[in-house]
PDB file of C-alpha atoms and ligand atoms in Angstrom:
ATOM      1  CA  MET F   1       1.920  22.105 -35.839  1.00  0.00           C
ATOM      2  CA  THR F   2       0.867  19.316 -34.128  1.00  0.00           C
ATOM      3  CA  GLN F   3       1.462  19.290 -30.631  1.00  0.00           C
ATOM      4  CA  ALA F   4       2.838  15.823 -29.002  1.00  0.00           C
ATOM      5  CA  PRO F   5      -0.225  14.365 -27.058  1.00  0.00           C
ATOM      6  CA  VAL F   6       0.470  14.569 -23.112  1.00  0.00           C
ATOM      7  CA  LEU F   7       0.575  11.293 -21.962  1.00  0.00           C
ATOM      8  CA  PRO F   8      -1.020  10.002 -18.537  1.00  0.00           C
ATOM      9  CA  VAL F   9       1.324   9.483 -15.821  1.00  0.00           C
ATOM     10  CA  PRO F  10       1.943   5.578 -15.373  1.00  0.00           C
ATOM     11  CA  VAL F  11       0.573   3.722 -12.429  1.00  0.00           C
ATOM     12  CA  ILE F  12       1.233   0.132 -11.081  1.00  0.00           C
ATOM     13  CA  THR F  13      -1.067  -1.064  -8.738  1.00  0.00           C
ATOM     14  CA  ILE F  14      -0.350  -4.056  -6.335  1.00  0.00           C
ATOM     15  CA  ASP F  15      -3.261  -4.807  -4.376  1.00  0.00           C
ATOM     16  CA  GLY F  16      -3.630  -7.790  -2.024  1.00  0.00           C
ATOM     17  CA  PRO F  17      -4.375  -9.088   1.574  1.00  0.00           C
ATOM     18  CA  SER F  18      -2.179  -8.261   4.688  1.00  0.00           C
ATOM     19  CA  GLY F  19       1.432  -9.786   4.631  1.00  0.00           C
ATOM     20  CA  SER F  20       1.380 -10.828   0.823  1.00  0.00           C
ATOM     21  CA  GLY F  21       4.465  -8.775   0.397  1.00  0.00           C
ATOM     22  CA  LYS F  22       2.861  -5.786  -1.273  1.00  0.00           C
ATOM     23  CA  GLY F  23       4.660  -3.342   0.394  1.00  0.00           C
ATOM     24  CA  THR F  24       8.048  -4.623  -0.185  1.00  0.00           C
ATOM     25  CA  ILE F  25       7.788  -5.341  -3.551  1.00  0.00           C
ATOM     26  CA  SER F  26       5.748  -2.024  -4.503  1.00  0.00           C
ATOM     27  CA  ARG F  27       9.018  -0.050  -2.678  1.00  0.00           C
ATOM     28  CA  LEU F  28      11.486  -2.240  -5.140  1.00  0.00           C
ATOM     29  CA  VAL F  29       9.713  -1.844  -8.123  1.00  0.00           C
ATOM     30  CA  ALA F  30       9.284   1.881  -7.742  1.00  0.00           C
ATOM     31  CA  ARG F  31      12.784   2.062  -6.948  1.00  0.00           C
ATOM     32  CA  ARG F  32      14.024   0.052  -9.677  1.00  0.00           C
ATOM     33  CA  LEU F  33      11.851   2.599 -11.951  1.00  0.00           C
ATOM     34  CA  GLY F  34      12.556   5.714  -9.955  1.00  0.00           C
ATOM     35  CA  TRP F  35       8.978   6.074  -9.530  1.00  0.00           C
ATOM     36  CA  HIS F  36       7.166   7.662  -6.536  1.00  0.00           C
ATOM     37  CA  TYR F  37       5.515   5.155  -4.009  1.00  0.00           C
ATOM     38  CA  LEU F  38       1.883   5.150  -2.292  1.00  0.00           C
ATOM     39  CA  ASP F  39       1.372   3.235   0.713  1.00  0.00           C
ATOM     40  CA  SER F  40      -2.435   3.567   1.128  1.00  0.00           C
ATOM     41  CA  GLY F  41      -2.651   1.262   4.148  1.00  0.00           C
ATOM     42  CA  ALA F  42      -0.210   3.776   6.124  1.00  0.00           C
ATOM     43  CA  ILE F  43      -2.849   6.496   5.364  1.00  0.00           C
ATOM     44  CA  TYR F  44      -5.903   4.271   6.835  1.00  0.00           C
ATOM     45  CA  ARG F  45      -3.461   3.259   9.629  1.00  0.00           C
ATOM     46  CA  ALA F  46      -2.659   6.881  10.189  1.00  0.00           C
ATOM     47  CA  VAL F  47      -6.334   8.345  10.490  1.00  0.00           C
ATOM     48  CA  GLY F  48      -7.004   5.364  12.581  1.00  0.00           C
ATOM     49  CA  LEU F  49      -4.315   6.455  15.032  1.00  0.00           C
ATOM     50  CA  ALA F  50      -5.175   9.924  15.152  1.00  0.00           C
ATOM     51  CA  ALA F  51      -8.824   9.296  15.552  1.00  0.00           C
ATOM     52  CA  ALA F  52      -7.590   7.078  18.566  1.00  0.00           C
ATOM     53  CA  TRP F  53      -5.537   9.917  19.804  1.00  0.00           C
ATOM     54  CA  GLU F  54      -8.563  12.360  19.621  1.00  0.00           C
ATOM     55  CA  GLY F  55     -10.665  10.164  21.193  1.00  0.00           C
ATOM     56  CA  VAL F  56     -12.960   9.751  18.312  1.00  0.00           C
ATOM     57  CA  ASP F  57     -15.580   6.808  18.538  1.00  0.00           C
ATOM     58  CA  LEU F  58     -14.115   4.576  15.460  1.00  0.00           C
ATOM     59  CA  ALA F  59     -17.782   3.399  14.958  1.00  0.00           C
ATOM     60  CA  ASP F  60     -18.855   7.149  14.269  1.00  0.00           C
ATOM     61  CA  GLU F  61     -18.703   7.308  10.410  1.00  0.00           C
ATOM     62  CA  ALA F  62     -19.202  11.567  10.223  1.00  0.00           C
ATOM     63  CA  ALA F  63     -16.583  11.944  13.182  1.00  0.00           C
ATOM     64  CA  VAL F  64     -13.796   9.797  11.662  1.00  0.00           C
ATOM     65  CA  ALA F  65     -14.345  10.981   8.158  1.00  0.00           C
ATOM     66  CA  ALA F  66     -13.959  14.760   9.697  1.00  0.00           C
ATOM     67  CA  CYS F  67     -11.010  13.045  11.316  1.00  0.00           C
ATOM     68  CA  ALA F  68      -9.478  11.702   8.099  1.00  0.00           C
ATOM     69  CA  ALA F  69     -10.131  15.259   6.570  1.00  0.00           C
ATOM     70  CA  ARG F  70      -8.261  17.031   9.281  1.00  0.00           C
ATOM     71  CA  THR F  71      -5.308  14.968   9.938  1.00  0.00           C
ATOM     72  CA  ARG F  72      -2.035  15.677   8.394  1.00  0.00           C
ATOM     73  CA  ILE F  73       0.142  12.800   6.881  1.00  0.00           C
ATOM     74  CA  ARG F  74       3.536  13.028   5.748  1.00  0.00           C
ATOM     75  CA  PHE F  75       5.750  10.332   4.382  1.00  0.00           C
ATOM     76  CA  ASP F  76       9.506  10.960   4.763  1.00  0.00           C
ATOM     77  CA  THR F  77      11.504   8.957   2.417  1.00  0.00           C
ATOM     78  CA  GLY F  78      14.535   7.266   3.895  1.00  0.00           C
ATOM     79  CA  GLY F  79      17.981   6.628   2.913  1.00  0.00           C
ATOM     80  CA  ASP F  80      18.435   3.838   0.161  1.00  0.00           C
ATOM     81  CA  GLY F  81      15.975   1.115   0.667  1.00  0.00           C
ATOM     82  CA  GLU F  82      14.544   2.294   3.979  1.00  0.00           C
ATOM     83  CA  GLU F  83      11.058   2.266   5.010  1.00  0.00           C
ATOM     84  CA  PRO F  84      10.095   5.866   4.991  1.00  0.00           C
ATOM     85  CA  LYS F  85       9.074   7.372   8.281  1.00  0.00           C
ATOM     86  CA  VAL F  86       5.391   8.079   8.507  1.00  0.00           C
ATOM     87  CA  LEU F  87       4.464  11.619  10.511  1.00  0.00           C
ATOM     88  CA  VAL F  88       0.986  12.075  11.541  1.00  0.00           C
ATOM     89  CA  ASN F  89       0.062  15.483  12.619  1.00  0.00           C
ATOM     90  CA  ASP F  90       4.063  16.044  13.015  1.00  0.00           C
ATOM     91  CA  LYS F  91       4.483  13.083  15.237  1.00  0.00           C
ATOM     92  CA  ASP F  92       6.779  10.152  13.988  1.00  0.00           C
ATOM     93  CA  ALA F  93       4.420   7.243  14.388  1.00  0.00           C
ATOM     94  CA  THR F  94       6.051   4.895  11.885  1.00  0.00           C
ATOM     95  CA  HIS F  95       6.524   2.285  14.750  1.00  0.00           C
ATOM     96  CA  GLN F  96       2.941   2.583  16.085  1.00  0.00           C
ATOM     97  CA  LEU F  97       1.640   2.523  12.748  1.00  0.00           C
ATOM     98  CA  ARG F  98       3.133  -1.157  11.709  1.00  0.00           C
ATOM     99  CA  MET F  99       1.359  -2.653  15.055  1.00  0.00           C
ATOM    100  CA  GLU F 100      -1.669  -5.281  14.686  1.00  0.00           C
ATOM    101  CA  THR F 101      -3.631  -2.908  16.431  1.00  0.00           C
ATOM    102  CA  ALA F 102      -3.246  -0.042  14.116  1.00  0.00           C
ATOM    103  CA  GLY F 103      -3.887  -2.446  11.153  1.00  0.00           C
ATOM    104  CA  ALA F 104      -7.182  -3.534  12.810  1.00  0.00           C
ATOM    105  CA  ALA F 105      -8.129   0.204  13.751  1.00  0.00           C
ATOM    106  CA  ALA F 106      -7.249   0.837  10.048  1.00  0.00           C
ATOM    107  CA  SER F 107      -9.297  -2.215   8.529  1.00  0.00           C
ATOM    108  CA  ALA F 108     -12.513  -1.142  10.965  1.00  0.00           C
ATOM    109  CA  ILE F 109     -12.568   2.679   9.879  1.00  0.00           C
ATOM    110  CA  ALA F 110     -11.708   1.666   6.016  1.00  0.00           C
ATOM    111  CA  ALA F 111     -15.131  -0.285   5.976  1.00  0.00           C
ATOM    112  CA  LEU F 112     -16.925   3.494   6.432  1.00  0.00           C
ATOM    113  CA  PRO F 113     -17.620   5.054   2.787  1.00  0.00           C
ATOM    114  CA  ALA F 114     -17.405   8.745   4.116  1.00  0.00           C
ATOM    115  CA  VAL F 115     -13.959   7.951   5.334  1.00  0.00           C
ATOM    116  CA  ARG F 116     -12.858   6.249   2.078  1.00  0.00           C
ATOM    117  CA  ALA F 117     -14.442   9.311   0.188  1.00  0.00           C
ATOM    118  CA  ALA F 118     -12.344  11.794   2.436  1.00  0.00           C
ATOM    119  CA  LEU F 119      -9.094  10.152   1.324  1.00  0.00           C
ATOM    120  CA  LEU F 120      -9.717   9.421  -2.331  1.00  0.00           C
ATOM    121  CA  GLN F 121      -8.356  12.479  -3.588  1.00  0.00           C
ATOM    122  CA  LEU F 122      -5.158  12.767  -1.192  1.00  0.00           C
ATOM    123  CA  GLN F 123      -4.299   9.174  -2.745  1.00  0.00           C
ATOM    124  CA  ARG F 124      -4.792  10.263  -6.424  1.00  0.00           C
ATOM    125  CA  ASP F 125      -2.551  13.391  -5.674  1.00  0.00           C
ATOM    126  CA  PHE F 126       0.266  10.736  -5.296  1.00  0.00           C
ATOM    127  CA  ARG F 127       0.271  10.287  -9.096  1.00  0.00           C
ATOM    128  CA  SER F 128       2.950  12.347 -10.634  1.00  0.00           C
ATOM    129  CA  ALA F 129       5.928  12.054 -13.275  1.00  0.00           C
ATOM    130  CA  PRO F 130       7.646   9.965 -13.824  1.00  0.00           C
ATOM    131  CA  GLY F 131       5.179   7.305 -12.666  1.00  0.00           C
ATOM    132  CA  LEU F 132       3.459   5.999  -9.299  1.00  0.00           C
ATOM    133  CA  VAL F 133       3.613   2.338  -7.577  1.00  0.00           C
ATOM    134  CA  ALA F 134       0.573   2.193  -5.478  1.00  0.00           C
ATOM    135  CA  ASP F 135      -0.403  -0.456  -2.954  1.00  0.00           C
ATOM    136  CA  GLY F 136      -3.454  -1.456  -0.934  1.00  0.00           C
ATOM    137  CA  ARG F 137      -6.594  -3.075  -1.397  1.00  0.00           C
ATOM    138  CA  ASP F 138      -8.579  -1.168  -3.823  1.00  0.00           C
ATOM    139  CA  MET F 139      -5.595   0.864  -5.910  1.00  0.00           C
ATOM    140  CA  GLY F 140      -6.514  -1.028  -9.211  1.00  0.00           C
ATOM    141  CA  THR F 141     -10.745  -1.266  -8.769  1.00  0.00           C
ATOM    142  CA  VAL F 142     -11.305   2.294  -7.131  1.00  0.00           C
ATOM    143  CA  VAL F 143      -8.602   4.899  -6.968  1.00  0.00           C
ATOM    144  CA  PHE F 144      -6.584   4.179 -10.024  1.00  0.00           C
ATOM    145  CA  PRO F 145      -9.125   2.228 -12.322  1.00  0.00           C
ATOM    146  CA  GLU F 146      -7.133   3.320 -15.504  1.00  0.00           C
ATOM    147  CA  ALA F 147      -3.623   2.004 -14.029  1.00  0.00           C
ATOM    148  CA  THR F 148      -0.991   1.013 -16.547  1.00  0.00           C
ATOM    149  CA  VAL F 149      -0.566  -2.317 -15.033  1.00  0.00           C
ATOM    150  CA  LYS F 150      -2.452  -4.009 -11.991  1.00  0.00           C
ATOM    151  CA  VAL F 151      -1.418  -6.774 -10.054  1.00  0.00           C
ATOM    152  CA  PHE F 152      -3.122  -8.888  -7.269  1.00  0.00           C
ATOM    153  CA  LEU F 153      -0.599 -10.395  -4.968  1.00  0.00           C
ATOM    154  CA  THR F 154      -1.526 -13.218  -2.746  1.00  0.00           C
ATOM    155  CA  ALA F 155       0.190 -15.810  -0.381  1.00  0.00           C
ATOM    156  CA  SER F 156      -1.098 -18.258   2.028  1.00  0.00           C
ATOM    157  CA  ALA F 157      -2.462 -17.176   5.357  1.00  0.00           C
ATOM    158  CA  GLU F 158       0.245 -19.124   7.190  1.00  0.00           C
ATOM    159  CA  GLU F 159       3.125 -17.583   5.060  1.00  0.00           C
ATOM    160  CA  ARG F 160       1.602 -14.207   5.655  1.00  0.00           C
ATOM    161  CA  ALA F 161       1.280 -14.696   8.908  1.00  0.00           C
ATOM    162  CA  ARG F 162       5.086 -16.069   9.138  1.00  0.00           C
ATOM    163  CA  ARG F 163       6.125 -12.742   7.393  1.00  0.00           C
ATOM    164  CA  ARG F 164       4.425 -10.340   9.678  1.00  0.00           C
ATOM    165  CA  HIS F 165       5.672 -12.145  12.698  1.00  0.00           C
ATOM    166  CA  LYS F 166       9.650 -11.838  11.443  1.00  0.00           C
ATOM    167  CA  GLN F 167       8.786  -8.304  10.279  1.00  0.00           C
ATOM    168  CA  LEU F 168       7.605  -7.330  13.891  1.00  0.00           C
ATOM    169  CA  LYS F 169      10.248  -9.614  15.850  1.00  0.00           C
ATOM    170  CA  ASP F 170      12.645  -7.770  13.517  1.00  0.00           C
ATOM    171  CA  LYS F 171      11.183  -4.568  15.061  1.00  0.00           C
ATOM    172  CA  GLY F 172      11.380  -5.831  18.643  1.00  0.00           C
ATOM    173  CA  VAL F 173       7.669  -6.430  19.026  1.00  0.00           C
ATOM    174  CA  SER F 174       6.614  -9.770  20.685  1.00  0.00           C
ATOM    175  CA  VAL F 175       3.554 -11.322  19.322  1.00  0.00           C
ATOM    176  CA  THR F 176       2.790 -15.158  18.979  1.00  0.00           C
ATOM    177  CA  LEU F 177       2.498 -16.615  15.300  1.00  0.00           C
ATOM    178  CA  ALA F 178      -0.847 -18.335  16.414  1.00  0.00           C
ATOM    179  CA  GLY F 179      -2.113 -15.122  17.497  1.00  0.00           C
ATOM    180  CA  LEU F 180      -1.035 -13.145  14.543  1.00  0.00           C
ATOM    181  CA  LEU F 181      -2.472 -15.868  12.227  1.00  0.00           C
ATOM    182  CA  GLY F 182      -5.983 -15.417  13.572  1.00  0.00           C
ATOM    183  CA  GLU F 183      -5.703 -11.562  13.550  1.00  0.00           C
ATOM    184  CA  ILE F 184      -4.686 -11.374  10.039  1.00  0.00           C
ATOM    185  CA  VAL F 185      -7.314 -14.014   8.898  1.00  0.00           C
ATOM    186  CA  ALA F 186      -9.857 -11.848  10.757  1.00  0.00           C
ATOM    187  CA  ARG F 187      -8.794  -8.777   9.246  1.00  0.00           C
ATOM    188  CA  ASP F 188      -8.657 -10.172   5.745  1.00  0.00           C
ATOM    189  CA  GLU F 189     -12.180 -11.468   5.849  1.00  0.00           C
ATOM    190  CA  ARG F 190     -13.741  -8.191   6.993  1.00  0.00           C
ATOM    191  CA  ASP F 191     -11.521  -6.430   4.168  1.00  0.00           C
ATOM    192  CA  ALA F 192     -13.056  -8.645   1.524  1.00  0.00           C
ATOM    193  CA  SER F 193     -16.400  -8.761   2.781  1.00  0.00           C
ATOM    194  CA  ARG F 194     -17.256  -4.983   3.217  1.00  0.00           C
ATOM    195  CA  ALA F 195     -19.762  -3.301   0.963  1.00  0.00           C
ATOM    196  CA  VAL F 196     -17.417  -0.831  -0.252  1.00  0.00           C
ATOM    197  CA  ALA F 197     -14.161  -1.052  -2.106  1.00  0.00           C
ATOM    198  CA  PRO F 198     -13.696  -4.501  -0.823  1.00  0.00           C
ATOM    199  CA  LEU F 199     -10.297  -6.135  -1.153  1.00  0.00           C
ATOM    200  CA  ARG F 200     -10.857  -8.128  -4.637  1.00  0.00           C
ATOM    201  CA  PRO F 201      -8.861  -8.222  -7.816  1.00  0.00           C
ATOM    202  CA  ALA F 202      -9.591  -5.851 -10.766  1.00  0.00           C
ATOM    203  CA  ASP F 203     -11.143  -7.781 -13.608  1.00  0.00           C
ATOM    204  CA  ASP F 204      -7.977  -6.685 -15.440  1.00  0.00           C
ATOM    205  CA  ALA F 205      -5.579  -7.648 -12.792  1.00  0.00           C
ATOM    206  CA  VAL F 206      -2.580 -10.174 -13.291  1.00  0.00           C
ATOM    207  CA  SER F 207      -2.691 -12.602 -10.193  1.00  0.00           C
ATOM    208  CA  ILE F 208       0.770 -13.550  -8.658  1.00  0.00           C
ATOM    209  CA  ASP F 209       1.310 -15.786  -5.848  1.00  0.00           C
ATOM    210  CA  SER F 210       4.596 -15.072  -3.833  1.00  0.00           C
ATOM    211  CA  THR F 211       3.848 -17.882  -1.074  1.00  0.00           C
ATOM    212  CA  ALA F 212       6.824 -19.819  -2.557  1.00  0.00           C
ATOM    213  CA  GLN F 213       8.689 -17.076  -4.599  1.00  0.00           C
ATOM    214  CA  PRO F 214      11.756 -14.942  -3.859  1.00  0.00           C
ATOM    215  CA  ILE F 215      11.078 -11.217  -3.535  1.00  0.00           C
ATOM    216  CA  LEU F 216      13.089 -10.358  -6.500  1.00  0.00           C
ATOM    217  CA  ALA F 217      11.788 -12.805  -8.491  1.00  0.00           C
ATOM    218  CA  VAL F 218       8.227 -11.296  -7.970  1.00  0.00           C
ATOM    219  CA  VAL F 219       9.840  -7.890  -8.702  1.00  0.00           C
ATOM    220  CA  GLU F 220      10.833  -9.029 -12.034  1.00  0.00           C
ATOM    221  CA  GLN F 221       7.426 -10.550 -12.804  1.00  0.00           C
ATOM    222  CA  VAL F 222       5.750  -6.873 -12.195  1.00  0.00           C
ATOM    223  CA  LEU F 223       8.182  -5.415 -14.129  1.00  0.00           C
ATOM    224  CA  ALA F 224       7.657  -7.783 -16.802  1.00  0.00           C
ATOM    225  CA  LEU F 225       4.197  -6.811 -17.293  1.00  0.00           C
ATOM    226  CA  LEU F 226       5.041  -3.019 -18.328  1.00  0.00           C
ATOM    227  CA  PRO F 227       4.760  -2.192 -21.768  1.00  0.00           C
ATOM    228  CA  GLU F 228       8.182  -2.245 -23.887  1.00  0.00           C
ATOM    229  CA  ASP F 229       8.607   1.676 -23.697  1.00  0.00           C
ATOM    230  CA  LEU F 230       8.197   1.918 -19.911  1.00  0.00           C
ATOM    231  CA  ARG F 231      10.526  -1.137 -19.248  1.00  0.00           C
ATOM    232  CA  ALA F 232      13.104   0.570 -21.487  1.00  0.00           C
ATOM    233  CA  ARG F 233      13.251   3.393 -19.166  1.00  0.00           C
ATOM    234  CA  ALA F 234      13.044   1.108 -16.170  1.00  0.00           C
ATOM    235  CA  GLN F 235      16.259  -0.289 -17.695  1.00  0.00           C
ATOM    236  CA  ALA F 236      17.794   2.935 -17.945  1.00  0.00           C
ATOM    237  CA  ALA F 237      16.705   4.160 -14.516  1.00  0.00           C
ATOM    238  CA  SER F 238      17.806   0.957 -13.003  1.00  0.00           C
ATOM    239  CA  GLY F 239      21.369   1.623 -14.084  1.00  0.00           C
ATOM    240  CA  ARG F 240      21.199   4.706 -11.761  1.00  0.00           C
ATOM    241  CA  ASN F 241      19.406   3.098  -8.902  1.00  0.00           C
ATOM    242  CA  ASN F 242      21.009   0.221  -8.374  1.00  0.00           C
TER     243      ASN F 242
HETATM  244  O1  LIG X 301      -1.853  -2.637   4.172  1.00  0.00           O
HETATM  245  P1  LIG X 301      -2.258  -2.504   5.395  1.00  0.00           P
HETATM  246  O2  LIG X 301      -2.353  -3.398   6.149  1.00  0.00           O
HETATM  247  O3  LIG X 301      -1.146  -1.355   5.651  1.00  0.00           O
HETATM  248  O4  LIG X 301      -3.610  -1.947   5.650  1.00  0.00           O
HETATM  249  C1  LIG X 301      -4.153  -1.689   6.526  1.00  0.00           C
HETATM  250  C2  LIG X 301      -5.964  -1.487   6.588  1.00  0.00           C
HETATM  251  O5  LIG X 301      -6.055  -0.324   5.845  1.00  0.00           O
HETATM  252  C3  LIG X 301      -6.294  -3.219   6.047  1.00  0.00           C
HETATM  253  O6  LIG X 301      -6.509  -4.160   6.929  1.00  0.00           O
HETATM  254  C4  LIG X 301      -7.484  -2.337   5.272  1.00  0.00           C
HETATM  255  C5  LIG X 301      -7.337  -0.918   5.048  1.00  0.00           C
HETATM  256  N1  LIG X 301      -6.809  -0.500   3.710  1.00  0.00           N
HETATM  257  C6  LIG X 301      -7.930  -0.241   2.580  1.00  0.00           C
HETATM  258  O7  LIG X 301      -9.166  -0.637   3.096  1.00  0.00           O
HETATM  259  N2  LIG X 301      -7.664   0.239   1.531  1.00  0.00           N
HETATM  260  C7  LIG X 301      -6.599   0.308   0.950  1.00  0.00           C
HETATM  261  N3  LIG X 301      -6.549   0.782   0.070  1.00  0.00           N
HETATM  262  C8  LIG X 301      -5.368   0.113   2.005  1.00  0.00           C
HETATM  263  C9  LIG X 301      -5.782  -0.083   3.173  1.00  0.00           C
END
């Protein structure tokens, strides 16, 4: 008797700069499909925060890599459409992790090769049935090079700053738009110019510019990239998940 081949768990990767809408779009795509979601940026942010809590020098590659290996990171999926809580070493760090200071610390430690190596398997372990939507900078190039669908999501720097500003304001964090724009441009520059796993589209990624598009239009574009059989499953799941 011939056995049916075991199909690999499908993965959609959504990479792009900060504020491109990756997080929101990835969460919605995952929800529509009934798939798991990996926010890889939250992992780098969590390690940056844990290192700061422990007084680890962020420039000391071996010390930060050791910190990455011992930091416990847990995502607690909230209710319908809610952002998941992120627990770092059992403390709820959701709010702190969204601050631009945490983004900058994440970007600094993310440039260290030993830190990226320490976090690679942890990210790959999120791949489980029925599928995974993973967002970050190197999901399509390094972490899941054989992903089913790869998207590179962009938006103008001004639009990205405006979105982050609104996001932070909604959370009661007061920052100036001009200051935020400067920080975002500096962070993108560092993420794109680092030697290891820089922010760049995979050769087989589809680029989508979200500057002037409603979120749901982008979600539909991403879903339309899926092969027919997976899309059919999505349709069946959307009946359950909407
Ligand atoms: O997506 P984010 O803004 O939460 O990511 C924070 C920082 O973490 C980002 O500036 C660079 C780093 N990062 C990375 O290097 N690789 C990833 N896959 C995700 C994030």
